[in-house]
PDB file of C-alpha atoms in Angstrom:
ATOM      1  CA  UNK F  35       7.307 -21.368 -31.263  1.00 60.00           C
ATOM      2  CA  UNK F  36       7.123 -24.684 -29.191  1.00 75.00           C
ATOM      3  CA  UNK F  37       6.116 -24.497 -25.425  1.00 79.00           C
ATOM      4  CA  UNK F  38       6.285 -27.915 -23.598  1.00 85.00           C
ATOM      5  CA  UNK F  39       5.468 -28.479 -19.836  1.00 85.00           C
ATOM      6  CA  UNK F  40       8.112 -30.953 -18.600  1.00 83.00           C
ATOM      7  CA  UNK F  41       5.905 -32.031 -15.603  1.00 82.00           C
ATOM      8  CA  UNK F  42       8.679 -30.926 -13.134  1.00 87.00           C
ATOM      9  CA  UNK F  43       7.005 -28.656 -10.457  1.00 88.00           C
ATOM     10  CA  UNK F  44       7.492 -27.560  -6.911  1.00 89.00           C
ATOM     11  CA  UNK F  45       5.164 -25.790  -4.474  1.00 90.00           C
ATOM     12  CA  UNK F  46       6.181 -23.642  -1.514  1.00 89.00           C
ATOM     13  CA  UNK F  47       4.068 -21.726   1.120  1.00 91.00           C
ATOM     14  CA  UNK F  48       5.153 -18.204   2.268  1.00 93.00           C
ATOM     15  CA  UNK F  49       5.097 -17.606   6.003  1.00 91.00           C
ATOM     16  CA  UNK F  50       2.636 -14.500   5.434  1.00 92.00           C
ATOM     17  CA  UNK F  51      -0.831 -15.062   4.929  1.00 92.00           C
ATOM     18  CA  UNK F  52      -2.755 -13.177   2.275  1.00 90.00           C
ATOM     19  CA  UNK F  53      -2.906  -9.584   3.584  1.00 87.00           C
ATOM     20  CA  UNK F  54      -6.363  -9.177   1.855  1.00 82.00           C
ATOM     21  CA  UNK F  55      -8.363 -12.095   3.097  1.00 83.00           C
ATOM     22  CA  UNK F  56      -6.032 -13.956   5.487  1.00 89.00           C
ATOM     23  CA  UNK F  57      -5.879 -17.149   3.497  1.00 91.00           C
ATOM     24  CA  UNK F  58      -3.007 -19.811   3.362  1.00 94.00           C
ATOM     25  CA  UNK F  59      -0.815 -18.728   0.280  1.00 94.00           C
ATOM     26  CA  UNK F  60       0.938 -21.278  -2.060  1.00 92.00           C
ATOM     27  CA  UNK F  61       3.433 -20.575  -4.927  1.00 91.00           C
ATOM     28  CA  UNK F  62       3.663 -23.347  -7.382  1.00 91.00           C
ATOM     29  CA  UNK F  63       6.401 -23.220 -10.227  1.00 92.00           C
ATOM     30  CA  UNK F  64       6.165 -25.496 -13.208  1.00 92.00           C
ATOM     31  CA  UNK F  65       9.078 -26.010 -15.563  1.00 91.00           C
ATOM     32  CA  UNK F  66       8.421 -25.209 -19.131  1.00 91.00           C
ATOM     33  CA  UNK F  67      10.636 -25.565 -22.303  1.00 89.00           C
ATOM     34  CA  UNK F  68      10.502 -22.819 -24.971  1.00 86.00           C
ATOM     35  CA  UNK F  69      12.665 -22.970 -27.947  1.00 81.00           C
ATOM     36  CA  UNK F  70      15.326 -20.627 -26.483  1.00 77.00           C
ATOM     37  CA  UNK F  71      15.573 -22.335 -23.055  1.00 84.00           C
ATOM     38  CA  UNK F  72      14.078 -23.610 -19.839  1.00 87.00           C
ATOM     39  CA  UNK F  73      11.850 -21.161 -17.852  1.00 90.00           C
ATOM     40  CA  UNK F  74       9.504 -21.423 -14.839  1.00 91.00           C
ATOM     41  CA  UNK F  75       5.906 -20.423 -15.037  1.00 90.00           C
ATOM     42  CA  UNK F  76       4.226 -19.863 -11.601  1.00 89.00           C
ATOM     43  CA  UNK F  77       0.830 -19.576  -9.940  1.00 88.00           C
ATOM     44  CA  UNK F  78       0.364 -17.839  -6.773  1.00 89.00           C
ATOM     45  CA  UNK F  79      -2.850 -18.552  -4.887  1.00 87.00           C
ATOM     46  CA  UNK F  80      -4.629 -18.832  -1.562  1.00 89.00           C
ATOM     47  CA  UNK F  81      -7.415 -20.717   0.138  1.00 89.00           C
ATOM     48  CA  UNK F  82      -9.890 -18.038  -0.515  1.00 88.00           C
ATOM     49  CA  UNK F  83      -9.254 -17.610  -4.168  1.00 84.00           C
ATOM     50  CA  UNK F  84      -7.736 -14.126  -4.193  1.00 82.00           C
ATOM     51  CA  UNK F  85      -6.341 -13.306  -7.602  1.00 77.00           C
ATOM     52  CA  UNK F  86      -2.615 -13.029  -6.429  1.00 85.00           C
ATOM     53  CA  UNK F  87      -0.832 -13.942  -9.807  1.00 82.00           C
ATOM     54  CA  UNK F  88      -1.064 -10.456 -11.293  1.00 80.00           C
ATOM     55  CA  UNK F  89       1.016  -8.961  -8.412  1.00 83.00           C
ATOM     56  CA  UNK F  90       4.112 -10.679 -10.010  1.00 81.00           C
ATOM     57  CA  UNK F  91       4.135  -9.522 -13.490  1.00 73.00           C
ATOM     58  CA  UNK F  92       4.476 -11.531 -16.596  1.00 69.00           C
ATOM     59  CA  UNK F  93       4.469 -15.078 -15.130  1.00 73.00           C
ATOM     60  CA  UNK F  94       7.789 -16.510 -16.561  1.00 82.00           C
ATOM     61  CA  UNK F  95      11.007 -16.562 -14.640  1.00 88.00           C
ATOM     62  CA  UNK F  96      14.381 -18.228 -15.627  1.00 87.00           C
ATOM     63  CA  UNK F  97      17.076 -19.854 -13.355  1.00 87.00           C
ATOM     64  CA  UNK F  98      17.053 -22.721 -10.896  1.00 88.00           C
ATOM     65  CA  UNK F  99      13.820 -23.749  -9.138  1.00 88.00           C
ATOM     66  CA  UNK F 100      15.421 -22.692  -5.769  1.00 89.00           C
ATOM     67  CA  UNK F 101      16.393 -19.377  -7.107  1.00 92.00           C
ATOM     68  CA  UNK F 102      12.770 -18.746  -8.629  1.00 91.00           C
ATOM     69  CA  UNK F 103      11.195 -19.726  -5.433  1.00 91.00           C
ATOM     70  CA  UNK F 104      13.432 -17.631  -3.283  1.00 92.00           C
ATOM     71  CA  UNK F 105      12.677 -14.645  -5.457  1.00 91.00           C
ATOM     72  CA  UNK F 106       9.032 -15.091  -5.475  1.00 92.00           C
ATOM     73  CA  UNK F 107       8.964 -15.506  -1.658  1.00 93.00           C
ATOM     74  CA  UNK F 108      11.116 -12.179  -1.407  1.00 93.00           C
ATOM     75  CA  UNK F 109       8.721 -10.316  -3.727  1.00 90.00           C
ATOM     76  CA  UNK F 110       5.760 -11.820  -1.725  1.00 92.00           C
ATOM     77  CA  UNK F 111       7.265 -10.657   1.643  1.00 93.00           C
ATOM     78  CA  UNK F 112       7.745  -6.986   0.172  1.00 91.00           C
ATOM     79  CA  UNK F 113       4.147  -6.968  -1.064  1.00 89.00           C
ATOM     80  CA  UNK F 114       2.699  -8.105   2.249  1.00 92.00           C
ATOM     81  CA  UNK F 115       4.823  -5.563   4.172  1.00 92.00           C
ATOM     82  CA  UNK F 116       3.855  -2.807   1.872  1.00 90.00           C
ATOM     83  CA  UNK F 117       0.076  -3.693   1.974  1.00 89.00           C
ATOM     84  CA  UNK F 118       0.235  -3.754   5.742  1.00 90.00           C
ATOM     85  CA  UNK F 119       1.952  -0.440   6.071  1.00 91.00           C
ATOM     86  CA  UNK F 120      -0.224   1.279   3.415  1.00 93.00           C
ATOM     87  CA  UNK F 121      -1.182   4.826   4.433  1.00 93.00           C
ATOM     88  CA  UNK F 122      -4.862   5.658   4.793  1.00 94.00           C
ATOM     89  CA  UNK F 123      -6.156   8.681   2.701  1.00 93.00           C
ATOM     90  CA  UNK F 124      -5.505  11.821   4.564  1.00 90.00           C
ATOM     91  CA  UNK F 125      -8.985  13.283   3.907  1.00 87.00           C
ATOM     92  CA  UNK F 126     -11.263  10.330   4.346  1.00 90.00           C
ATOM     93  CA  UNK F 127      -9.098   8.141   6.717  1.00 91.00           C
ATOM     94  CA  UNK F 128      -9.848   4.813   4.539  1.00 92.00           C
ATOM     95  CA  UNK F 129      -7.345   2.551   3.218  1.00 92.00           C
ATOM     96  CA  UNK F 130      -7.128   2.985  -0.630  1.00 94.00           C
ATOM     97  CA  UNK F 131      -8.440   0.453  -3.381  1.00 91.00           C
ATOM     98  CA  UNK F 132      -5.786  -1.393  -5.329  1.00 88.00           C
ATOM     99  CA  UNK F 133      -6.996  -2.797  -8.765  1.00 86.00           C
ATOM    100  CA  UNK F 134      -5.471  -3.815 -11.910  1.00 83.00           C
ATOM    101  CA  UNK F 135      -7.005  -2.389 -15.025  1.00 85.00           C
ATOM    102  CA  UNK F 136      -6.457  -4.281 -18.267  1.00 84.00           C
ATOM    103  CA  UNK F 137      -7.365  -1.342 -20.501  1.00 90.00           C
ATOM    104  CA  UNK F 138      -4.366   0.708 -19.421  1.00 88.00           C
ATOM    105  CA  UNK F 139      -2.298  -2.324 -18.230  1.00 86.00           C
ATOM    106  CA  UNK F 140      -1.690  -0.506 -14.896  1.00 89.00           C
ATOM    107  CA  UNK F 141      -2.209  -0.984 -11.266  1.00 88.00           C
ATOM    108  CA  UNK F 142      -4.217   1.743  -9.919  1.00 92.00           C
ATOM    109  CA  UNK F 143      -4.346   2.756  -6.160  1.00 94.00           C
ATOM    110  CA  UNK F 144      -6.824   5.249  -5.236  1.00 94.00           C
ATOM    111  CA  UNK F 145      -9.199   6.587  -2.518  1.00 92.00           C
ATOM    112  CA  UNK F 146     -12.781   5.974  -3.056  1.00 90.00           C
ATOM    113  CA  UNK F 147     -13.321   9.727  -2.809  1.00 91.00           C
ATOM    114  CA  UNK F 148     -10.732  10.497  -5.273  1.00 89.00           C
ATOM    115  CA  UNK F 149      -8.449  12.778  -3.136  1.00 89.00           C
ATOM    116  CA  UNK F 150      -5.231  10.699  -3.917  1.00 92.00           C
ATOM    117  CA  UNK F 151      -4.502   8.387  -6.780  1.00 93.00           C
ATOM    118  CA  UNK F 152      -1.500   6.797  -8.219  1.00 94.00           C
ATOM    119  CA  UNK F 153      -0.611   4.038 -10.912  1.00 93.00           C
ATOM    120  CA  UNK F 154       2.305   1.995 -12.041  1.00 91.00           C
ATOM    121  CA  UNK F 155       2.895  -0.932 -14.243  1.00 86.00           C
ATOM    122  CA  UNK F 156       3.565  -3.288 -11.251  1.00 84.00           C
ATOM    123  CA  UNK F 157       1.883  -3.446  -7.985  1.00 85.00           C
ATOM    124  CA  UNK F 158       4.641  -2.818  -5.682  1.00 87.00           C
ATOM    125  CA  UNK F 159       5.701   0.407  -7.161  1.00 90.00           C
ATOM    126  CA  UNK F 160       1.987   1.520  -7.339  1.00 92.00           C
ATOM    127  CA  UNK F 161       1.571   0.854  -3.638  1.00 91.00           C
ATOM    128  CA  UNK F 162       4.898   2.687  -2.919  1.00 91.00           C
ATOM    129  CA  UNK F 163       3.928   5.541  -4.864  1.00 94.00           C
ATOM    130  CA  UNK F 164       0.577   5.790  -3.021  1.00 95.00           C
ATOM    131  CA  UNK F 165       2.618   6.257   0.274  1.00 93.00           C
ATOM    132  CA  UNK F 166       4.820   8.911  -1.371  1.00 93.00           C
ATOM    133  CA  UNK F 167       1.765  10.651  -2.759  1.00 93.00           C
ATOM    134  CA  UNK F 168       0.016  10.578   0.511  1.00 93.00           C
ATOM    135  CA  UNK F 169       3.010  12.393   2.173  1.00 91.00           C
ATOM    136  CA  UNK F 170       3.155  14.897  -0.574  1.00 90.00           C
ATOM    137  CA  UNK F 171      -0.675  15.524  -0.401  1.00 88.00           C
ATOM    138  CA  UNK F 172      -0.441  16.197   3.410  1.00 85.00           C
ATOM    139  CA  UNK F 173       2.500  18.616   2.997  1.00 84.00           C
ATOM    140  CA  UNK F 174       0.596  20.450   0.242  1.00 82.00           C
ATOM    141  CA  UNK F 175      -2.616  20.846   2.244  1.00 79.00           C
ATOM    142  CA  UNK F 176      -1.127  21.279   5.757  1.00 76.00           C
ATOM    143  CA  UNK F 177      -2.004  25.170   5.799  1.00 73.00           C
ATOM    144  CA  UNK F 178      -5.430  24.353   4.579  1.00 76.00           C
ATOM    145  CA  UNK F 179      -6.220  21.587   7.323  1.00 71.00           C
ATOM    146  CA  UNK F 180      -4.663  23.955   9.891  1.00 72.00           C
ATOM    147  CA  UNK F 181      -7.116  26.591   8.879  1.00 73.00           C
ATOM    148  CA  UNK F 182     -10.081  24.255   9.094  1.00 74.00           C
ATOM    149  CA  UNK F 183      -9.103  22.969  12.450  1.00 72.00           C
ATOM    150  CA  UNK F 184      -8.694  26.405  13.993  1.00 71.00           C
ATOM    151  CA  UNK F 185     -12.099  27.615  12.481  1.00 74.00           C
ATOM    152  CA  UNK F 186     -13.656  24.522  14.095  1.00 73.00           C
ATOM    153  CA  UNK F 187     -11.949  25.025  17.316  1.00 68.00           C
ATOM    154  CA  UNK F 188     -12.911  28.766  17.577  1.00 66.00           C
ATOM    155  CA  UNK F 189     -16.590  28.023  16.672  1.00 69.00           C
ATOM    156  CA  UNK F 190     -16.940  25.551  19.561  1.00 67.00           C
ATOM    157  CA  UNK F 191     -15.277  28.181  21.892  1.00 63.00           C
ATOM    158  CA  UNK F 192     -13.359  25.339  23.744  1.00 60.00           C
ATOM    159  CA  UNK F 193     -10.202  26.585  25.377  1.00 57.00           C
ATOM    160  CA  UNK F 194      -8.860  23.078  26.256  1.00 62.00           C
ATOM    161  CA  UNK F 195      -6.286  21.488  23.964  1.00 64.00           C
ATOM    162  CA  UNK F 196      -7.827  17.967  24.163  1.00 67.00           C
ATOM    163  CA  UNK F 197      -9.962  18.661  20.978  1.00 63.00           C
ATOM    164  CA  UNK F 198      -7.034  19.830  19.033  1.00 64.00           C
ATOM    165  CA  UNK F 199      -5.327  17.584  16.284  1.00 63.00           C
ATOM    166  CA  UNK F 200      -2.066  16.494  17.616  1.00 66.00           C
ATOM    167  CA  UNK F 201       0.169  18.648  15.275  1.00 63.00           C
ATOM    168  CA  UNK F 202      -1.414  21.674  17.098  1.00 65.00           C
ATOM    169  CA  UNK F 203      -1.400  20.726  20.588  1.00 66.00           C
ATOM    170  CA  UNK F 204       2.203  21.590  21.146  1.00 64.00           C
ATOM    171  CA  UNK F 205       2.049  25.195  20.054  1.00 63.00           C
ATOM    172  CA  UNK F 206      -1.359  25.615  21.864  1.00 58.00           C
ATOM    173  CA  UNK F 207       0.148  24.503  25.287  1.00 60.00           C
ATOM    174  CA  UNK F 208       3.161  26.818  24.743  1.00 64.00           C
ATOM    175  CA  UNK F 209       0.927  29.781  24.058  1.00 61.00           C
ATOM    176  CA  UNK F 210      -1.101  29.040  27.167  1.00 59.00           C
ATOM    177  CA  UNK F 211       1.991  28.512  29.312  1.00 59.00           C
ATOM    178  CA  UNK F 212       3.059  32.081  28.359  1.00 55.00           C
ATOM    179  CA  UNK F 213      -0.329  33.485  29.281  1.00 50.00           C
ATOM    180  CA  UNK F 214      -0.124  31.821  32.788  1.00 51.00           C
ATOM    181  CA  UNK F 215       3.243  33.208  33.442  1.00 51.00           C
ATOM    182  CA  UNK F 216       2.191  36.861  32.872  1.00 50.00           C
TER     183      UNK F 216
END
């Protein structure tokens, strides 16, 4: 199979900086001819050298240069928004690690302590799955967390609600309001 670079290329800079290091991002597309047609290979990079290419899958796109650039800019925006809005681990309160593993050909998003973990073939679904798994983890462990919070609270013998987690404050206030009325 013959692959030939035509020398036609274009470069664009997304508005959003790299969410990992804050560097200026550039997307360069280069026209190539493969036996069955014209494609664009691309390179995504920033000033600080973050490896951003793997976020975009296989590296070949077809269509006009404008359509390819628009599609890559849209994907970049979705990735940046997802990374900015990534949930922290409900147990250790840290942002997750996101790494590509060549052995499994998967993106793995996980907490350093192993509380929550997810993976997917592409980075965006892996990050979105992380947020879904965090919500599910919180639901599954709500009673356990409530029990730990109440136990800590009782051991401190503190009757004010300022040390309670937010999800417990309202019921605490309602209970004490009823006692004051009696």
